[in-house]
Amino acid sequence: MPTPNEIIQEIHELLDKRVEGFTESMPSVQKKMYAEVLAIAKDLDTYADGKIKPTKNNVLKIAKIKQRLNEVVLDGKYYKELNKVIDTYEKITTLQNAYFTAMVGQFGVPAVLAEIQKISIDITIEKMGKEGMNAGVINSVRDILNKNVTSGGKITDFIEETRVYLTDTDEGDGALKKYAKTYVTDALNQYSAQYNQLISDDLGFKFFRYAGSLRETSREFCIKLIDARKTGCLEFIHVTQFSELIAGKICGEQIDLNKKSGLPNGMKKGTNVSNLYVNRGGWGCNHQFYGVPKAIVPKAIWDQYEN
């Protein structure tokens, strides 16, 4: 039987693999989207100086872009990958069950978890389906085109603005890849985090371990917590320490805080001791708080908090 740490590793490998699998085809799709925009740009009526004429004919041409981009993005391959994301929710549930079983043996699963899984799946389908993709990416492309037509922008400026928005550049990922990666990462990790919190609360766990792989984009909050676990400075986090964490205090060190929110950089606005389990390091965070029973925590540590 796998150990709890091995199961945690399997959970994170599953999450990372699914996000990578879903987004790996996005750069090529973005290029196709950009090609559609270029095709329309060639047909636009312009003045001699390269400015786009604000004509009815041009507006009608722009109006077609939404349907054409939907056809490029939302094809059979896209929905096949989306179905794999949906199937991942059940796999997360199975692995989380295995983790807590390895920790405490048989336990009761609250009925509400089935509803949380169903709601999570429904929201994912909504956000990553046609309506969500239009709202998250495609409508913005149409708006860029419409703005340049109605304001008489230069055709070269309009093409460059669209290129930067749609395709991967030195400045960052294109809009489609960024949207898909951020949403799928958050959706799957938040579901896993909700599961952790509910079962941990139900079992009365007061201690947690912070786990997950570090990336180039990992925030200081996550880097420091992962390092603190490895060094033993904060291998086990008591629930009463959550207030210190959201204040940016880790192992006696103060990390940088966002001036507006007063929270560690990258954390979602409104994160507090009650929802830190789920919000964790913020948007795109791939780390989790895993509840652990008192029995595996050194007595010197739990004595400190129980007293």
mmCIF file of C-alpha atoms in Angstrom:
data_model
loop_
_atom_site.group_PDB
_atom_site.id
_atom_site.type_symbol
_atom_site.label_atom_id
_atom_site.label_comp_id
_atom_site.label_asym_id
_atom_site.label_seq_id
_atom_site.Cartn_x
_atom_site.Cartn_y
_atom_site.Cartn_z
ATOM 1 C CA MET A 1 0.000 0.000 0.000
ATOM 2 C CA PRO A 2 1.405 3.454 -0.922
ATOM 3 C CA THR A 3 2.496 5.725 1.912
ATOM 4 C CA PRO A 4 0.723 9.078 2.491
ATOM 5 C CA ASN A 5 3.718 10.924 0.984
ATOM 6 C CA GLU A 6 3.641 8.708 -2.089
ATOM 7 C CA ILE A 7 -0.070 9.399 -2.518
ATOM 8 C CA ILE A 8 0.521 13.154 -2.193
ATOM 9 C CA GLN A 9 3.186 12.877 -4.879
ATOM 10 C CA GLU A 10 0.755 10.976 -7.108
ATOM 11 C CA ILE A 11 -1.928 13.645 -6.604
ATOM 12 C CA HIS A 12 0.418 16.444 -7.645
ATOM 13 C CA GLU A 13 1.773 14.508 -10.607
ATOM 14 C CA LEU A 14 -1.817 13.946 -11.744
ATOM 15 C CA LEU A 15 -2.690 17.644 -11.401
ATOM 16 C CA ASP A 16 0.466 18.834 -13.175
ATOM 17 C CA LYS A 17 0.039 16.289 -15.972
ATOM 18 C CA ARG A 18 -3.560 17.269 -16.595
ATOM 19 C CA VAL A 19 -2.786 20.986 -16.729
ATOM 20 C CA GLU A 20 0.146 20.400 -19.082
ATOM 21 C CA GLY A 21 -1.896 18.029 -21.247
ATOM 22 C CA PHE A 22 -4.712 20.514 -21.595
ATOM 23 C CA THR A 23 -2.526 23.508 -22.432
ATOM 24 C CA GLU A 24 0.211 21.946 -24.590
ATOM 25 C CA SER A 25 -1.801 22.372 -27.801
ATOM 26 C CA MET A 26 -2.766 25.987 -27.050
ATOM 27 C CA PRO A 27 0.211 27.708 -28.784
ATOM 28 C CA SER A 28 -0.660 26.070 -32.121
ATOM 29 C CA VAL A 29 -4.341 26.975 -31.679
ATOM 30 C CA GLN A 30 -3.358 30.560 -30.871
ATOM 31 C CA LYS A 31 -1.408 30.750 -34.135
ATOM 32 C CA LYS A 32 -4.501 29.575 -36.018
ATOM 33 C CA MET A 33 -6.547 32.254 -34.268
ATOM 34 C CA TYR A 34 -3.987 34.870 -35.248
ATOM 35 C CA ALA A 35 -4.070 33.603 -38.856
ATOM 36 C CA GLU A 36 -7.840 34.162 -38.892
ATOM 37 C CA VAL A 37 -7.323 37.735 -37.724
ATOM 38 C CA LEU A 38 -4.697 38.325 -40.420
ATOM 39 C CA ALA A 39 -7.085 36.959 -43.039
ATOM 40 C CA ILE A 40 -9.712 39.485 -42.004
ATOM 41 C CA ALA A 41 -7.129 42.273 -41.840
ATOM 42 C CA LYS A 42 -6.253 41.744 -45.501
ATOM 43 C CA ASP A 43 -9.858 42.369 -46.494
ATOM 44 C CA LEU A 44 -10.342 45.569 -44.512
ATOM 45 C CA ASP A 45 -10.720 48.833 -46.395
ATOM 46 C CA THR A 46 -7.951 51.288 -45.508
ATOM 47 C CA TYR A 47 -6.807 54.803 -46.382
ATOM 48 C CA ALA A 48 -3.543 55.441 -48.211
ATOM 49 C CA ASP A 49 -1.756 56.061 -44.888
ATOM 50 C CA GLY A 50 -2.728 52.620 -43.566
ATOM 51 C CA LYS A 51 -5.545 53.724 -41.281
ATOM 52 C CA ILE A 52 -8.662 51.551 -41.224
ATOM 53 C CA LYS A 53 -11.778 53.121 -42.669
ATOM 54 C CA PRO A 54 -14.705 53.217 -40.207
ATOM 55 C CA THR A 55 -17.136 51.809 -42.751
ATOM 56 C CA LYS A 56 -20.173 49.565 -42.462
ATOM 57 C CA ASN A 57 -18.426 47.037 -44.691
ATOM 58 C CA ASN A 58 -15.483 46.801 -42.287
ATOM 59 C CA VAL A 59 -17.757 46.464 -39.251
ATOM 60 C CA LEU A 60 -19.587 43.571 -40.920
ATOM 61 C CA LYS A 61 -16.286 41.826 -41.635
ATOM 62 C CA ILE A 62 -15.214 42.186 -38.012
ATOM 63 C CA ALA A 63 -18.538 40.749 -36.818
ATOM 64 C CA LYS A 64 -17.619 37.401 -38.382
ATOM 65 C CA ILE A 65 -14.474 36.916 -36.309
ATOM 66 C CA LYS A 66 -16.231 35.506 -33.238
ATOM 67 C CA GLN A 67 -17.746 32.579 -35.105
ATOM 68 C CA ARG A 68 -14.514 31.870 -36.971
ATOM 69 C CA LEU A 69 -12.464 31.826 -33.752
ATOM 70 C CA ASN A 70 -14.999 29.553 -32.052
ATOM 71 C CA GLU A 71 -14.580 27.083 -34.905
ATOM 72 C CA VAL A 72 -10.787 27.208 -34.556
ATOM 73 C CA VAL A 73 -10.714 26.721 -30.779
ATOM 74 C CA LEU A 74 -13.707 24.559 -29.914
ATOM 75 C CA ASP A 75 -13.078 21.513 -32.086
ATOM 76 C CA GLY A 76 -13.198 17.794 -31.309
ATOM 77 C CA LYS A 77 -9.641 17.700 -29.975
ATOM 78 C CA TYR A 78 -10.393 20.520 -27.523
ATOM 79 C CA TYR A 79 -13.447 18.796 -26.083
ATOM 80 C CA LYS A 80 -11.546 15.516 -25.858
ATOM 81 C CA GLU A 81 -8.938 17.198 -23.644
ATOM 82 C CA LEU A 82 -11.672 18.955 -21.659
ATOM 83 C CA ASN A 83 -13.279 15.566 -20.933
ATOM 84 C CA LYS A 84 -9.948 14.404 -19.503
ATOM 85 C CA VAL A 85 -10.031 17.384 -17.135
ATOM 86 C CA ILE A 86 -13.560 16.434 -16.062
ATOM 87 C CA ASP A 87 -12.474 12.830 -15.417
ATOM 88 C CA THR A 88 -9.654 14.123 -13.215
ATOM 89 C CA TYR A 89 -12.114 15.208 -10.502
ATOM 90 C CA GLU A 90 -13.037 11.589 -9.817
ATOM 91 C CA LYS A 91 -9.365 10.569 -9.828
ATOM 92 C CA ILE A 92 -8.594 13.295 -7.289
ATOM 93 C CA THR A 93 -11.400 11.980 -5.085
ATOM 94 C CA THR A 94 -10.025 8.440 -5.269
ATOM 95 C CA LEU A 95 -6.488 9.540 -4.374
ATOM 96 C CA GLN A 96 -7.666 11.794 -1.552
ATOM 97 C CA ASN A 97 -9.645 8.884 -0.114
ATOM 98 C CA ALA A 98 -6.505 6.749 -0.304
ATOM 99 C CA TYR A 99 -4.492 9.454 1.495
ATOM 100 C CA PHE A 100 -6.846 9.766 4.450
ATOM 101 C CA THR A 101 -7.324 5.995 4.614
ATOM 102 C CA ALA A 102 -3.549 5.601 4.844
ATOM 103 C CA MET A 103 -3.581 8.138 7.669
ATOM 104 C CA VAL A 104 -6.473 6.947 9.837
ATOM 105 C CA GLY A 105 -7.926 3.784 8.307
ATOM 106 C CA GLN A 106 -11.595 3.709 7.365
ATOM 107 C CA PHE A 107 -13.413 7.042 7.622
ATOM 108 C CA GLY A 108 -16.742 8.501 6.638
ATOM 109 C CA VAL A 109 -16.959 10.748 3.582
ATOM 110 C CA PRO A 110 -19.374 13.682 4.125
ATOM 111 C CA ALA A 111 -22.236 13.600 1.616
ATOM 112 C CA VAL A 112 -21.566 17.230 0.713
ATOM 113 C CA LEU A 113 -18.371 16.224 -1.112
ATOM 114 C CA ALA A 114 -20.366 14.588 -3.901
ATOM 115 C CA GLU A 115 -22.201 17.871 -4.409
ATOM 116 C CA ILE A 116 -18.958 19.850 -4.377
ATOM 117 C CA GLN A 117 -17.548 17.569 -7.067
ATOM 118 C CA LYS A 118 -20.671 17.961 -9.209
ATOM 119 C CA ILE A 119 -20.667 21.755 -8.844
ATOM 120 C CA SER A 120 -16.932 21.912 -9.633
ATOM 121 C CA ILE A 121 -17.468 19.904 -12.822
ATOM 122 C CA ASP A 122 -20.437 22.044 -13.883
ATOM 123 C CA ILE A 123 -18.456 25.261 -13.394
ATOM 124 C CA THR A 124 -15.479 23.870 -15.324
ATOM 125 C CA ILE A 125 -17.714 22.945 -18.266
ATOM 126 C CA GLU A 126 -19.253 26.419 -18.155
ATOM 127 C CA LYS A 127 -15.949 28.298 -17.907
ATOM 128 C CA MET A 128 -14.088 26.212 -20.487
ATOM 129 C CA GLY A 129 -17.010 25.718 -22.890
ATOM 130 C CA LYS A 130 -18.207 28.094 -25.595
ATOM 131 C CA GLU A 131 -19.655 30.799 -23.348
ATOM 132 C CA GLY A 132 -16.687 30.830 -20.996
ATOM 133 C CA MET A 133 -14.148 30.843 -23.830
ATOM 134 C CA ASN A 134 -15.958 33.733 -25.486
ATOM 135 C CA ALA A 135 -16.028 35.743 -22.263
ATOM 136 C CA GLY A 136 -12.435 34.885 -21.307
ATOM 137 C CA VAL A 137 -10.637 35.241 -24.645
ATOM 138 C CA ILE A 138 -12.561 35.524 -27.904
ATOM 139 C CA ASN A 139 -14.677 38.572 -27.078
ATOM 140 C CA SER A 140 -11.483 40.471 -26.284
ATOM 141 C CA VAL A 141 -10.113 39.719 -29.766
ATOM 142 C CA ARG A 142 -13.341 40.981 -31.312
ATOM 143 C CA ASP A 143 -13.164 44.110 -29.144
ATOM 144 C CA ILE A 144 -9.594 44.836 -30.282
ATOM 145 C CA LEU A 145 -10.706 44.596 -33.900
ATOM 146 C CA ASN A 146 -13.860 46.626 -33.366
ATOM 147 C CA LYS A 147 -11.981 49.371 -31.490
ATOM 148 C CA ASN A 148 -9.468 49.810 -34.286
ATOM 149 C CA VAL A 149 -12.139 49.873 -36.992
ATOM 150 C CA THR A 150 -14.394 52.391 -35.283
ATOM 151 C CA SER A 151 -11.513 54.660 -34.212
ATOM 152 C CA GLY A 152 -9.660 54.509 -37.507
ATOM 153 C CA GLY A 153 -6.541 52.877 -36.103
ATOM 154 C CA LYS A 154 -3.590 51.901 -38.258
ATOM 155 C CA ILE A 155 -3.733 48.404 -39.715
ATOM 156 C CA THR A 156 -0.142 47.704 -38.593
ATOM 157 C CA ASP A 157 -0.896 48.732 -35.005
ATOM 158 C CA PHE A 158 -4.027 46.609 -34.938
ATOM 159 C CA ILE A 159 -2.142 43.546 -36.207
ATOM 160 C CA GLU A 160 0.628 44.003 -33.637
ATOM 161 C CA GLU A 161 -1.821 44.466 -30.761
ATOM 162 C CA THR A 162 -3.587 41.263 -31.741
ATOM 163 C CA ARG A 163 -0.305 39.363 -32.102
ATOM 164 C CA VAL A 164 0.832 40.343 -28.608
ATOM 165 C CA TYR A 165 -2.544 39.438 -27.131
ATOM 166 C CA LEU A 166 -3.026 36.111 -28.902
ATOM 167 C CA THR A 167 0.386 34.491 -29.234
ATOM 168 C CA ASP A 168 3.193 33.482 -26.872
ATOM 169 C CA THR A 169 5.846 36.214 -26.718
ATOM 170 C CA ASP A 170 8.886 37.078 -24.606
ATOM 171 C CA GLU A 171 6.486 39.014 -22.364
ATOM 172 C CA GLY A 172 4.365 35.956 -21.573
ATOM 173 C CA ASP A 173 1.833 33.380 -22.743
ATOM 174 C CA GLY A 174 -0.856 34.151 -25.269
ATOM 175 C CA ALA A 175 -4.390 34.834 -24.026
ATOM 176 C CA LEU A 176 -5.823 31.375 -24.746
ATOM 177 C CA LYS A 177 -2.975 29.492 -23.083
ATOM 178 C CA LYS A 178 -2.945 31.845 -20.109
ATOM 179 C CA TYR A 179 -6.708 31.569 -19.600
ATOM 180 C CA ALA A 180 -6.793 27.773 -19.957
ATOM 181 C CA LYS A 181 -3.745 27.180 -17.770
ATOM 182 C CA THR A 182 -4.893 29.492 -14.984
ATOM 183 C CA TYR A 183 -8.447 28.220 -14.873
ATOM 184 C CA VAL A 184 -7.687 24.475 -15.061
ATOM 185 C CA THR A 185 -4.900 24.806 -12.460
ATOM 186 C CA ASP A 186 -7.200 26.663 -10.072
ATOM 187 C CA ALA A 187 -10.245 24.485 -10.668
ATOM 188 C CA LEU A 188 -8.505 21.161 -10.005
ATOM 189 C CA ASN A 189 -6.327 22.394 -7.145
ATOM 190 C CA GLN A 190 -9.190 24.188 -5.419
ATOM 191 C CA TYR A 191 -11.336 21.070 -5.585
ATOM 192 C CA SER A 192 -8.488 19.046 -4.084
ATOM 193 C CA ALA A 193 -8.035 21.730 -1.407
ATOM 194 C CA GLN A 194 -11.754 21.753 -0.559
ATOM 195 C CA TYR A 195 -11.613 17.989 -0.141
ATOM 196 C CA ASN A 196 -8.601 18.296 2.162
ATOM 197 C CA GLN A 197 -10.278 20.907 4.314
ATOM 198 C CA LEU A 198 -13.615 19.111 4.697
ATOM 199 C CA ILE A 199 -12.134 15.729 5.584
ATOM 200 C CA SER A 200 -9.489 17.260 7.854
ATOM 201 C CA ASP A 201 -12.174 19.230 9.711
ATOM 202 C CA ASP A 202 -14.399 16.167 9.919
ATOM 203 C CA LEU A 203 -11.549 14.121 11.400
ATOM 204 C CA GLY A 204 -10.597 16.911 13.793
ATOM 205 C CA PHE A 205 -7.103 17.432 12.361
ATOM 206 C CA LYS A 206 -5.358 20.542 13.653
ATOM 207 C CA PHE A 207 -1.985 20.055 11.968
ATOM 208 C CA PHE A 208 -1.127 20.313 8.268
ATOM 209 C CA ARG A 209 1.749 19.813 5.875
ATOM 210 C CA TYR A 210 2.249 22.137 2.913
ATOM 211 C CA ALA A 211 3.190 20.179 -0.205
ATOM 212 C CA GLY A 212 3.617 20.576 -3.963
ATOM 213 C CA SER A 213 6.312 21.138 -6.564
ATOM 214 C CA LEU A 214 8.042 24.487 -7.059
ATOM 215 C CA ARG A 215 8.117 26.212 -10.444
ATOM 216 C CA GLU A 216 9.841 29.258 -11.894
ATOM 217 C CA THR A 217 6.575 31.124 -11.309
ATOM 218 C CA SER A 218 6.158 29.994 -7.668
ATOM 219 C CA ARG A 219 5.566 32.863 -5.274
ATOM 220 C CA GLU A 220 7.709 33.711 -2.261
ATOM 221 C CA PHE A 221 4.958 32.467 0.087
ATOM 222 C CA CYS A 222 5.015 28.984 -1.430
ATOM 223 C CA ILE A 223 8.795 28.839 -1.779
ATOM 224 C CA LYS A 224 9.316 29.770 1.863
ATOM 225 C CA LEU A 225 6.710 27.287 3.143
ATOM 226 C CA ILE A 226 8.106 24.413 1.085
ATOM 227 C CA ASP A 227 11.650 25.259 2.246
ATOM 228 C CA ALA A 228 10.406 25.513 5.854
ATOM 229 C CA ARG A 229 9.019 22.009 5.649
ATOM 230 C CA LYS A 230 12.235 20.596 4.198
ATOM 231 C CA THR A 231 14.425 22.228 6.839
ATOM 232 C CA GLY A 232 12.084 21.150 9.648
ATOM 233 C CA CYS A 233 11.439 24.736 10.730
ATOM 234 C CA LEU A 234 7.760 24.331 9.854
ATOM 235 C CA GLU A 235 7.245 20.708 8.926
ATOM 236 C CA PHE A 236 3.872 20.728 10.671
ATOM 237 C CA ILE A 237 1.622 23.792 10.610
ATOM 238 C CA HIS A 238 -0.949 24.173 13.381
ATOM 239 C CA VAL A 239 -4.256 25.761 12.434
ATOM 240 C CA THR A 240 -3.593 28.635 14.861
ATOM 241 C CA GLN A 241 -0.531 29.565 12.787
ATOM 242 C CA PHE A 242 -2.650 30.432 9.754
ATOM 243 C CA SER A 243 -2.972 34.017 10.985
ATOM 244 C CA GLU A 244 0.837 34.309 10.950
ATOM 245 C CA LEU A 245 1.043 32.866 7.443
ATOM 246 C CA ILE A 246 -1.413 35.332 5.915
ATOM 247 C CA ALA A 247 0.548 38.097 7.662
ATOM 248 C CA GLY A 248 3.628 36.841 5.784
ATOM 249 C CA LYS A 249 5.477 35.532 8.852
ATOM 250 C CA ILE A 250 7.268 32.241 8.152
ATOM 251 C CA CYS A 251 9.881 30.858 10.550
ATOM 252 C CA GLY A 252 10.482 34.277 12.069
ATOM 253 C CA GLU A 253 11.047 35.880 8.670
ATOM 254 C CA GLN A 254 8.760 38.529 7.160
ATOM 255 C CA ILE A 255 8.074 38.062 3.455
ATOM 256 C CA ASP A 256 6.911 40.860 1.149
ATOM 257 C CA LEU A 257 3.255 41.910 1.349
ATOM 258 C CA ASN A 258 1.048 43.442 -1.302
ATOM 259 C CA LYS A 259 0.543 47.107 -0.426
ATOM 260 C CA LYS A 260 -3.150 47.073 -1.360
ATOM 261 C CA SER A 261 -4.297 43.779 0.170
ATOM 262 C CA GLY A 262 -1.813 43.508 3.045
ATOM 263 C CA LEU A 263 -1.367 39.841 2.099
ATOM 264 C CA PRO A 264 1.682 37.989 0.745
ATOM 265 C CA ASN A 265 2.203 38.828 -2.927
ATOM 266 C CA GLY A 266 -0.021 36.762 -5.228
ATOM 267 C CA MET A 267 -2.649 35.839 -2.653
ATOM 268 C CA LYS A 268 -6.267 36.407 -3.582
ATOM 269 C CA LYS A 269 -7.893 39.450 -2.070
ATOM 270 C CA GLY A 270 -10.031 38.399 0.881
ATOM 271 C CA THR A 271 -7.885 35.427 1.870
ATOM 272 C CA ASN A 272 -8.184 34.817 5.620
ATOM 273 C CA VAL A 273 -7.615 32.070 8.203
ATOM 274 C CA SER A 274 -10.885 30.384 7.215
ATOM 275 C CA ASN A 275 -10.258 30.092 3.481
ATOM 276 C CA LEU A 276 -6.450 29.823 3.373
ATOM 277 C CA TYR A 277 -6.905 26.031 2.983
ATOM 278 C CA VAL A 278 -8.580 26.602 -0.384
ATOM 279 C CA ASN A 279 -7.007 29.850 -1.623
ATOM 280 C CA ARG A 280 -3.472 28.815 -0.610
ATOM 281 C CA GLY A 281 -0.839 30.895 -2.463
ATOM 282 C CA GLY A 282 -3.326 32.505 -4.843
ATOM 283 C CA TRP A 283 -4.155 32.240 -8.538
ATOM 284 C CA GLY A 284 -2.407 29.332 -10.241
ATOM 285 C CA CYS A 285 -1.077 27.900 -6.975
ATOM 286 C CA ASN A 286 -0.382 24.165 -7.208
ATOM 287 C CA HIS A 287 0.279 23.561 -3.500
ATOM 288 C CA GLN A 288 -1.956 22.041 -0.841
ATOM 289 C CA PHE A 289 -2.426 21.920 2.919
ATOM 290 C CA TYR A 290 -2.699 18.221 3.819
ATOM 291 C CA GLY A 291 -4.246 17.444 7.194
ATOM 292 C CA VAL A 292 -2.296 15.062 9.425
ATOM 293 C CA PRO A 293 -3.348 13.264 12.638
ATOM 294 C CA LYS A 294 -1.872 14.273 15.952
ATOM 295 C CA ALA A 295 -0.229 10.867 16.279
ATOM 296 C CA ILE A 296 2.456 11.610 13.669
ATOM 297 C CA VAL A 297 3.312 15.053 15.054
ATOM 298 C CA PRO A 298 6.200 15.096 17.566
ATOM 299 C CA LYS A 299 4.858 15.439 21.113
ATOM 300 C CA ALA A 300 6.975 18.520 21.788
ATOM 301 C CA ILE A 301 5.169 20.330 18.972
ATOM 302 C CA TRP A 302 1.572 19.457 19.821
ATOM 303 C CA ASP A 303 2.226 20.014 23.522
ATOM 304 C CA GLN A 304 3.193 23.562 22.657
ATOM 305 C CA TYR A 305 -0.141 24.284 20.973
ATOM 306 C CA GLU A 306 -2.437 22.266 23.241
ATOM 307 C CA ASN A 307 -1.068 24.135 26.235
#
